[in-house]
Short mmCIF file of C-alpha atoms in Angstrom, two decimals:
data_model
loop_
_atom_site.label_atom_id
_atom_site.label_comp_id
_atom_site.label_asym_id
_atom_site.label_seq_id
_atom_site.Cartn_x
_atom_site.Cartn_y
_atom_site.Cartn_z
CA MET A 1 22.05 -24.66 6.32
CA TYR A 2 24.34 -25.97 3.58
CA VAL A 3 26.90 -28.34 5.64
CA LYS A 4 29.69 -29.01 2.91
CA LYS A 5 32.73 -26.95 3.14
CA ASN A 6 32.07 -25.58 -0.21
CA PHE A 7 29.74 -25.34 -3.11
CA GLY A 8 30.38 -27.84 -5.93
CA LEU A 9 29.73 -27.14 -9.34
CA LYS A 10 26.82 -28.69 -9.58
CA SER A 11 25.25 -26.77 -6.64
CA ILE A 12 26.36 -23.49 -8.14
CA LEU A 13 24.58 -24.37 -11.35
CA ARG A 14 21.69 -25.67 -9.26
CA PHE A 15 21.59 -22.20 -7.73
CA SER A 16 22.05 -19.89 -10.75
CA GLY A 17 22.39 -22.15 -13.86
CA GLY A 18 19.07 -21.11 -15.26
CA HIS A 19 20.26 -17.50 -15.35
CA LEU A 20 23.13 -18.61 -17.64
CA VAL A 21 20.47 -19.19 -20.39
CA TRP A 22 19.40 -15.53 -20.77
CA LEU A 23 22.57 -14.23 -19.91
CA ALA A 24 24.18 -16.00 -23.08
CA THR A 25 21.44 -15.62 -25.28
CA TRP A 26 21.78 -11.55 -24.51
CA ALA A 27 25.34 -11.67 -24.89
CA ILE A 28 25.53 -13.77 -28.25
CA GLY A 29 22.25 -11.81 -29.63
CA THR A 30 24.18 -8.45 -28.93
CA ALA A 31 27.67 -9.89 -30.63
CA VAL A 32 25.40 -11.15 -33.52
CA LEU A 33 23.61 -7.78 -34.31
CA TYR A 34 27.22 -5.93 -33.95
CA GLN A 35 28.87 -8.43 -36.48
CA PHE A 36 26.17 -8.67 -38.83
CA THR A 37 24.28 -5.45 -38.96
CA GLY A 38 25.01 -1.85 -39.79
CA LEU A 39 24.51 -0.78 -35.99
CA LYS A 40 28.05 -0.96 -34.70
CA ASP A 41 28.35 2.90 -34.43
CA TRP A 42 24.96 3.05 -32.34
CA MET A 43 25.87 -0.27 -30.44
CA VAL A 44 29.11 1.23 -28.69
CA ILE A 45 28.95 2.43 -24.82
CA PRO A 46 32.49 3.88 -23.81
CA TRP A 47 33.64 1.59 -21.08
CA LEU A 48 34.66 4.67 -18.84
CA PRO A 49 30.82 5.12 -17.60
CA LEU A 50 29.88 1.63 -17.80
CA SER A 51 32.91 0.87 -15.39
CA VAL A 52 31.10 3.79 -13.12
CA ILE A 53 27.76 2.22 -13.34
CA GLY A 54 29.28 -1.23 -12.61
CA THR A 55 31.44 0.17 -9.48
CA ALA A 56 28.31 1.97 -8.27
CA VAL A 57 26.24 -1.26 -8.33
CA ALA A 58 28.84 -3.57 -6.92
CA PHE A 59 29.20 -1.03 -3.76
CA TYR A 60 25.09 -0.77 -3.53
CA VAL A 61 24.82 -4.75 -3.65
CA GLY A 62 27.93 -5.26 -1.39
CA PHE A 63 25.90 -3.08 1.35
CA LYS A 64 22.88 -5.32 0.84
CA ASN A 65 24.77 -8.41 1.34
CA ASN A 66 26.16 -7.25 4.39
CA SER A 67 22.81 -6.28 6.02
CA ALA A 68 21.35 -9.61 4.87
CA TYR A 69 24.55 -11.42 6.42
CA ASP A 70 23.62 -9.32 9.69
CA ARG A 71 20.03 -10.79 9.55
CA LEU A 72 21.31 -14.01 9.06
CA TRP A 73 23.80 -14.21 11.60
CA GLU A 74 21.63 -12.29 14.25
CA ALA A 75 19.20 -14.92 13.76
CA ARG A 76 21.79 -17.63 14.37
CA LYS A 77 22.84 -15.98 17.54
CA ILE A 78 19.44 -15.70 19.02
CA TRP A 79 19.05 -19.42 18.25
CA GLY A 80 22.19 -20.20 20.31
CA ALA A 81 20.87 -18.10 22.99
CA ILE A 82 17.59 -20.24 22.98
CA VAL A 83 19.76 -23.26 23.13
CA ASN A 84 21.82 -22.08 26.32
CA SER A 85 18.58 -20.46 28.08
CA SER A 86 16.67 -24.03 27.21
CA ARG A 87 19.41 -26.00 29.09
CA SER A 88 19.27 -23.31 32.00
CA TRP A 89 15.42 -24.11 32.25
CA GLY A 90 16.10 -27.59 32.29
CA ALA A 91 18.60 -27.62 34.95
CA ALA A 92 16.84 -25.06 37.00
CA ILE A 93 13.22 -26.84 36.79
CA ARG A 94 14.92 -29.99 38.11
CA GLY A 95 17.17 -28.63 40.97
CA TYR A 96 14.25 -25.70 42.00
CA VAL A 97 11.07 -27.68 41.93
CA SER A 98 11.85 -30.01 45.17
CA ASN A 99 10.35 -30.90 48.82
CA GLN A 100 12.82 -28.24 50.53
CA PHE A 101 10.15 -25.41 51.34
CA ARG A 102 7.67 -27.57 52.28
CA THR A 103 6.59 -29.02 55.64
CA GLU A 104 3.91 -31.66 53.90
CA LYS A 105 6.36 -33.22 51.56
CA VAL A 106 5.37 -33.88 47.87
CA GLU A 107 5.93 -37.45 46.85
CA ASP A 108 9.14 -37.92 44.33
CA ALA A 109 6.90 -39.17 41.68
CA THR A 110 4.84 -36.12 41.68
CA LEU A 111 7.74 -33.84 41.78
CA ARG A 112 9.02 -35.95 38.89
CA SER A 113 5.88 -35.53 36.94
CA LEU A 114 5.74 -31.54 37.83
CA GLN A 115 9.19 -31.40 36.40
CA LYS A 116 8.56 -33.42 33.13
CA LYS A 117 5.44 -31.90 32.32
CA MET A 118 7.35 -28.42 32.46
CA ILE A 119 10.26 -29.33 30.32
CA TYR A 120 7.94 -30.96 28.13
CA ARG A 121 5.96 -28.01 27.70
CA HIS A 122 8.94 -26.26 27.09
CA ILE A 123 10.13 -28.67 24.15
CA GLY A 124 6.94 -28.15 22.78
CA TRP A 125 7.43 -24.16 22.72
CA LEU A 126 10.45 -24.92 20.41
CA TYR A 127 8.46 -26.73 17.62
CA ALA A 128 5.61 -24.14 18.03
CA LEU A 129 8.20 -21.48 17.86
CA ARG A 130 9.70 -22.89 14.67
CA SER A 131 6.43 -23.73 13.21
CA GLN A 132 5.34 -20.00 13.32
CA LEU A 133 8.67 -18.87 11.94
CA LEU A 134 7.91 -20.67 8.91
CA ILE A 135 4.80 -19.16 7.88
CA PRO A 136 5.58 -17.27 4.37
CA THR A 137 5.17 -13.39 4.81
CA GLN A 138 4.06 -11.39 1.87
CA TRP A 139 7.69 -10.71 0.75
CA GLU A 140 9.21 -14.15 0.60
CA HIS A 141 9.86 -15.83 -2.31
CA VAL A 142 7.30 -18.22 -2.39
CA ASN A 143 4.83 -15.60 -2.63
CA GLN A 144 6.16 -13.61 -5.34
CA GLY A 145 5.30 -13.81 -8.92
CA ARG A 146 4.70 -17.19 -10.60
CA LEU A 147 8.13 -18.09 -12.15
CA VAL A 148 9.73 -16.74 -8.63
CA ALA A 149 7.14 -18.74 -6.35
CA ARG A 150 7.29 -22.07 -8.54
CA GLU A 151 11.31 -21.82 -7.98
CA ALA A 152 10.90 -21.44 -4.53
CA LYS A 153 8.72 -24.15 -3.84
CA ARG A 154 10.90 -26.59 -6.02
CA ARG A 155 13.76 -25.49 -3.44
CA MET A 156 11.78 -25.96 -0.64
CA LYS A 157 11.00 -29.38 -1.73
CA HIS A 158 14.69 -30.62 -2.59
CA TRP A 159 16.70 -28.41 -0.67
CA GLY A 160 14.49 -27.12 2.27
CA VAL A 161 11.85 -27.91 4.62
CA GLY A 162 10.32 -30.11 2.26
CA LEU A 163 13.17 -32.52 2.91
CA PHE A 164 11.53 -33.74 5.97
CA ASN A 165 7.83 -34.46 7.44
CA ASP A 166 5.59 -31.46 6.92
CA GLY A 167 3.75 -32.94 10.10
CA ILE A 168 6.69 -32.77 12.29
CA THR A 169 5.21 -29.59 14.70
CA GLU A 170 2.15 -31.27 15.13
CA ASP A 171 3.55 -34.67 16.19
CA GLU A 172 5.89 -32.98 18.43
CA LEU A 173 3.22 -30.96 20.11
CA LYS A 174 0.87 -33.89 20.64
CA ALA A 175 3.79 -35.55 22.29
CA PHE A 176 4.89 -32.89 24.58
CA LEU A 177 1.57 -30.93 25.61
CA PRO A 178 -1.48 -32.82 27.49
CA GLU A 179 -4.04 -33.48 24.79
CA ASP A 180 -6.65 -30.67 26.89
CA GLU A 181 -3.86 -28.24 26.86
CA LEU A 182 -2.84 -28.40 23.49
CA GLN A 183 -6.42 -28.01 22.05
CA ARG A 184 -6.78 -24.72 24.09
CA LEU A 185 -3.53 -23.62 23.23
CA ILE A 186 -3.42 -24.61 19.28
CA ASN A 187 -6.32 -22.32 18.83
CA TYR A 188 -4.45 -19.15 19.78
CA LYS A 189 -3.08 -16.95 17.09
CA ASN A 190 0.28 -16.63 18.36
CA THR A 191 0.64 -20.51 20.44
CA ALA A 192 4.38 -20.33 21.46
CA THR A 193 3.66 -16.98 23.52
CA GLN A 194 0.86 -18.80 25.14
CA ILE A 195 2.83 -21.85 25.85
CA ILE A 196 5.42 -19.53 27.80
CA ASP A 197 2.16 -17.78 29.65
CA GLN A 198 1.10 -21.22 30.60
CA GLN A 199 4.56 -21.88 32.03
CA SER A 200 4.47 -18.93 34.18
CA GLN A 201 0.73 -19.84 35.37
CA ASP A 202 2.22 -23.32 36.62
CA LEU A 203 5.03 -21.31 38.22
CA LYS A 204 2.62 -19.41 40.26
CA GLU A 205 0.63 -22.59 41.20
CA LEU A 206 4.00 -24.21 42.23
CA ARG A 207 4.82 -21.05 44.49
CA ALA A 208 1.43 -21.15 45.99
CA GLN A 209 1.96 -24.56 47.09
CA ASP A 210 5.75 -23.78 48.24
CA VAL A 211 7.45 -26.07 46.18
CA ILE A 212 9.38 -22.95 45.20
CA ASP A 213 10.29 -19.98 47.10
CA ASP A 214 10.03 -16.25 46.26
CA PHE A 215 13.59 -16.39 44.78
CA ARG A 216 13.51 -19.39 42.87
CA HIS A 217 10.20 -18.05 41.49
CA MET A 218 12.04 -15.05 40.24
CA GLU A 219 14.97 -16.93 38.99
CA LEU A 220 12.35 -19.03 37.05
CA GLN A 221 10.43 -16.17 35.72
CA LYS A 222 13.35 -14.54 34.52
CA ILE A 223 14.57 -17.49 32.25
CA LEU A 224 10.41 -17.53 31.05
CA SER A 225 11.28 -13.62 30.15
CA ASP A 226 14.31 -14.31 28.36
CA PHE A 227 12.10 -16.60 26.13
CA TYR A 228 9.77 -13.93 25.38
CA THR A 229 12.92 -11.93 24.30
CA PHE A 230 14.30 -14.27 21.93
CA GLN A 231 11.09 -14.99 20.54
CA GLY A 232 10.37 -11.46 19.81
CA GLN A 233 13.59 -10.92 18.19
CA CYS A 234 12.98 -13.52 15.89
CA GLU A 235 9.70 -12.65 15.28
CA ARG A 236 11.09 -9.18 14.43
CA ILE A 237 13.27 -10.59 11.91
CA LYS A 238 10.66 -12.44 10.25
CA LYS A 239 8.05 -9.70 10.46
CA PHE A 240 10.01 -6.65 9.28
CA PRO A 241 12.01 -7.36 5.83
CA LEU A 242 14.92 -5.96 4.51
CA PRO A 243 13.99 -2.56 3.84
CA ARG A 244 12.87 -2.96 0.09
CA GLN A 245 14.38 0.19 -0.93
CA TYR A 246 17.72 -1.69 -0.64
CA GLY A 247 16.33 -4.98 -1.23
CA SER A 248 14.63 -4.64 -4.33
CA MET A 249 16.54 -1.46 -6.12
CA SER A 250 19.47 -3.59 -6.28
CA PHE A 251 17.78 -6.01 -8.52
CA VAL A 252 16.90 -3.06 -10.93
CA PHE A 253 20.46 -1.62 -10.80
CA ILE A 254 22.01 -5.30 -11.85
CA GLY A 255 19.38 -5.44 -14.56
CA ILE A 256 20.35 -1.96 -15.79
CA PHE A 257 23.98 -2.84 -15.70
CA ILE A 258 23.73 -6.41 -17.16
CA PHE A 259 21.59 -5.08 -20.29
CA LEU A 260 24.39 -2.20 -20.87
CA LEU A 261 27.12 -4.51 -20.43
CA PRO A 262 27.49 -6.30 -23.61
CA PHE A 263 27.31 -2.82 -25.54
CA GLY A 264 30.84 -2.08 -23.68
CA MET A 265 32.24 -5.37 -23.76
CA VAL A 266 31.55 -6.04 -27.52
CA SER A 267 33.04 -2.84 -28.90
CA GLU A 268 36.09 -3.28 -26.46
CA PHE A 269 36.89 -6.67 -27.64
CA ALA A 270 36.56 -5.79 -31.31
CA LYS A 271 39.56 -3.86 -30.89
CA LEU A 272 41.55 -6.82 -30.68
CA GLY A 273 40.86 -8.24 -34.05
CA GLU A 274 38.45 -10.28 -36.33
CA PHE A 275 37.51 -12.78 -33.53
CA GLY A 276 37.32 -10.13 -30.87
CA VAL A 277 33.63 -10.13 -31.34
CA TRP A 278 33.02 -13.35 -30.41
CA LEU A 279 35.48 -13.63 -27.53
CA SER A 280 33.37 -10.87 -25.81
CA ILE A 281 30.73 -13.41 -25.65
CA PRO A 282 31.97 -15.43 -22.60
CA PHE A 283 33.39 -12.34 -20.96
CA THR A 284 30.12 -10.71 -20.97
CA ILE A 285 28.33 -13.93 -19.56
CA LEU A 286 31.02 -14.14 -16.78
CA VAL A 287 30.86 -10.62 -15.63
CA GLY A 288 26.89 -10.55 -15.63
CA TRP A 289 27.02 -14.10 -13.80
CA VAL A 290 29.28 -12.69 -11.03
CA TYR A 291 27.03 -9.56 -10.45
CA LEU A 292 23.74 -11.62 -10.38
CA MET A 293 25.41 -14.30 -8.23
CA MET A 294 25.83 -11.48 -5.63
CA GLU A 295 22.39 -10.31 -6.00
CA LEU A 296 20.98 -14.09 -5.45
CA VAL A 297 23.52 -14.66 -2.62
CA GLY A 298 22.08 -11.53 -0.81
CA ASP A 299 18.54 -12.08 -1.94
CA TYR A 300 18.43 -15.76 -0.34
CA SER A 301 19.91 -14.76 2.62
CA GLU A 302 17.94 -11.74 3.97
CA ASN A 303 14.79 -13.91 5.18
CA PRO A 304 16.68 -16.65 7.44
CA PHE A 305 13.22 -17.99 8.39
CA GLU A 306 12.06 -18.86 5.05
CA GLY A 307 12.45 -22.79 5.09
CA LEU A 308 14.91 -22.64 2.21
CA GLY A 309 18.74 -24.32 2.31
CA ASN A 310 20.62 -21.23 3.55
CA ASP A 311 17.72 -21.04 6.39
CA ILE A 312 18.95 -21.09 10.20
CA PRO A 313 18.97 -25.33 10.93
CA MET A 314 16.08 -24.49 13.69
CA LEU A 315 14.80 -28.23 13.26
CA SER A 316 18.26 -29.28 13.98
CA LEU A 317 18.60 -27.10 17.11
CA CYS A 318 15.15 -28.23 18.66
CA ARG A 319 16.03 -31.89 18.34
CA THR A 320 19.23 -30.90 19.98
CA ILE A 321 17.66 -29.10 22.81
CA GLU A 322 15.24 -32.01 22.91
CA ILE A 323 17.61 -34.73 23.53
CA ASP A 324 19.41 -32.90 25.98
CA LEU A 325 16.21 -31.81 28.11
CA ARG A 326 15.00 -35.60 28.01
CA GLU A 327 18.45 -36.68 29.27
CA MET A 328 18.33 -34.54 32.16
CA LEU A 329 14.93 -36.13 33.15
CA GLY A 330 16.88 -39.63 32.62
CA GLU A 331 15.28 -40.84 29.69
CA THR A 332 17.25 -43.47 27.67
CA GLU A 333 14.69 -43.63 24.29
CA LEU A 334 15.69 -40.55 22.77
CA PRO A 335 15.15 -39.56 19.21
CA GLU A 336 18.16 -39.37 16.60
CA ALA A 337 19.79 -36.14 15.86
CA ILE A 338 18.73 -34.33 12.58
CA GLN A 339 21.04 -35.55 10.06
CA PRO A 340 21.65 -33.63 6.58
CA VAL A 341 19.55 -34.48 3.58
CA ASN A 342 21.17 -33.69 0.01
CA ASP A 343 23.59 -31.58 2.08
CA ILE A 344 21.09 -29.52 3.77
CA LEU A 345 20.68 -29.45 7.45
CA MET A 346 17.16 -27.89 8.50
#
């Protein structure tokens, strides 16, 4: 997540500056051909059909960008709900796991150990879920053609998940799950799912020992059910792309529009006089860049768990929840909150 109020010129050029090279080449090449060859009569496209195409493309790209933003904002709302329910889980475990219903009291140290185990396991679930959501799908940028994949990897390194320790999930799981449990759970295809299931099995044991009653068992199980719901919602966004007929065709339409654009521009600006042809170059680049930026913004927003700078800051949210839950346990030696690096909060 980009944390500054506005993008600076440097950030904008970093995001789209490479495209200005071929835009400028195409605009200049068209102007030179128009001015110095005998193709003037053939290199003219009336402005009316070109403007109709541009309007249609703008509507199409606008729909795509709205859909991409909906996916991004829904993902943020899901993680906001995970934050809230995680705090509820910590408070409920500390309040419900008690001696209230037992005739033979459990030692306070044992109760605190049980509470810590279940709260720590939940923190492990958070990091496991984040790790699973960062596994690339085949439609994400890092798995595309050579140039796109190389650029995506560069962005991940300098403005994405590469800014932070690659082994952070492994380290956190080792810290929050018992070693024997970790070795068993890590081998499942969906570790996060199995961690929640293990929580449910522990609740069953606590109910059998009368550490919790039926009502509290049901309430705690309901919170676990909410976690499954949130995980499933995240997986739906991750594993079902923005329909490709919308996600990819807008790129095709913008390519067609930018290809035709200088033929309409150069003929219109030529009407202004001797230097009008050359004046068409900056305006062609500007209009083409605006349309291209609209496409890029939507394209890099539609996958909010991709590991790039526009993603949901899952690592920061995991650390925030971790700090809150460990403070509930009375711990004072806490990790620092995640800070932005290169203006990116992950």
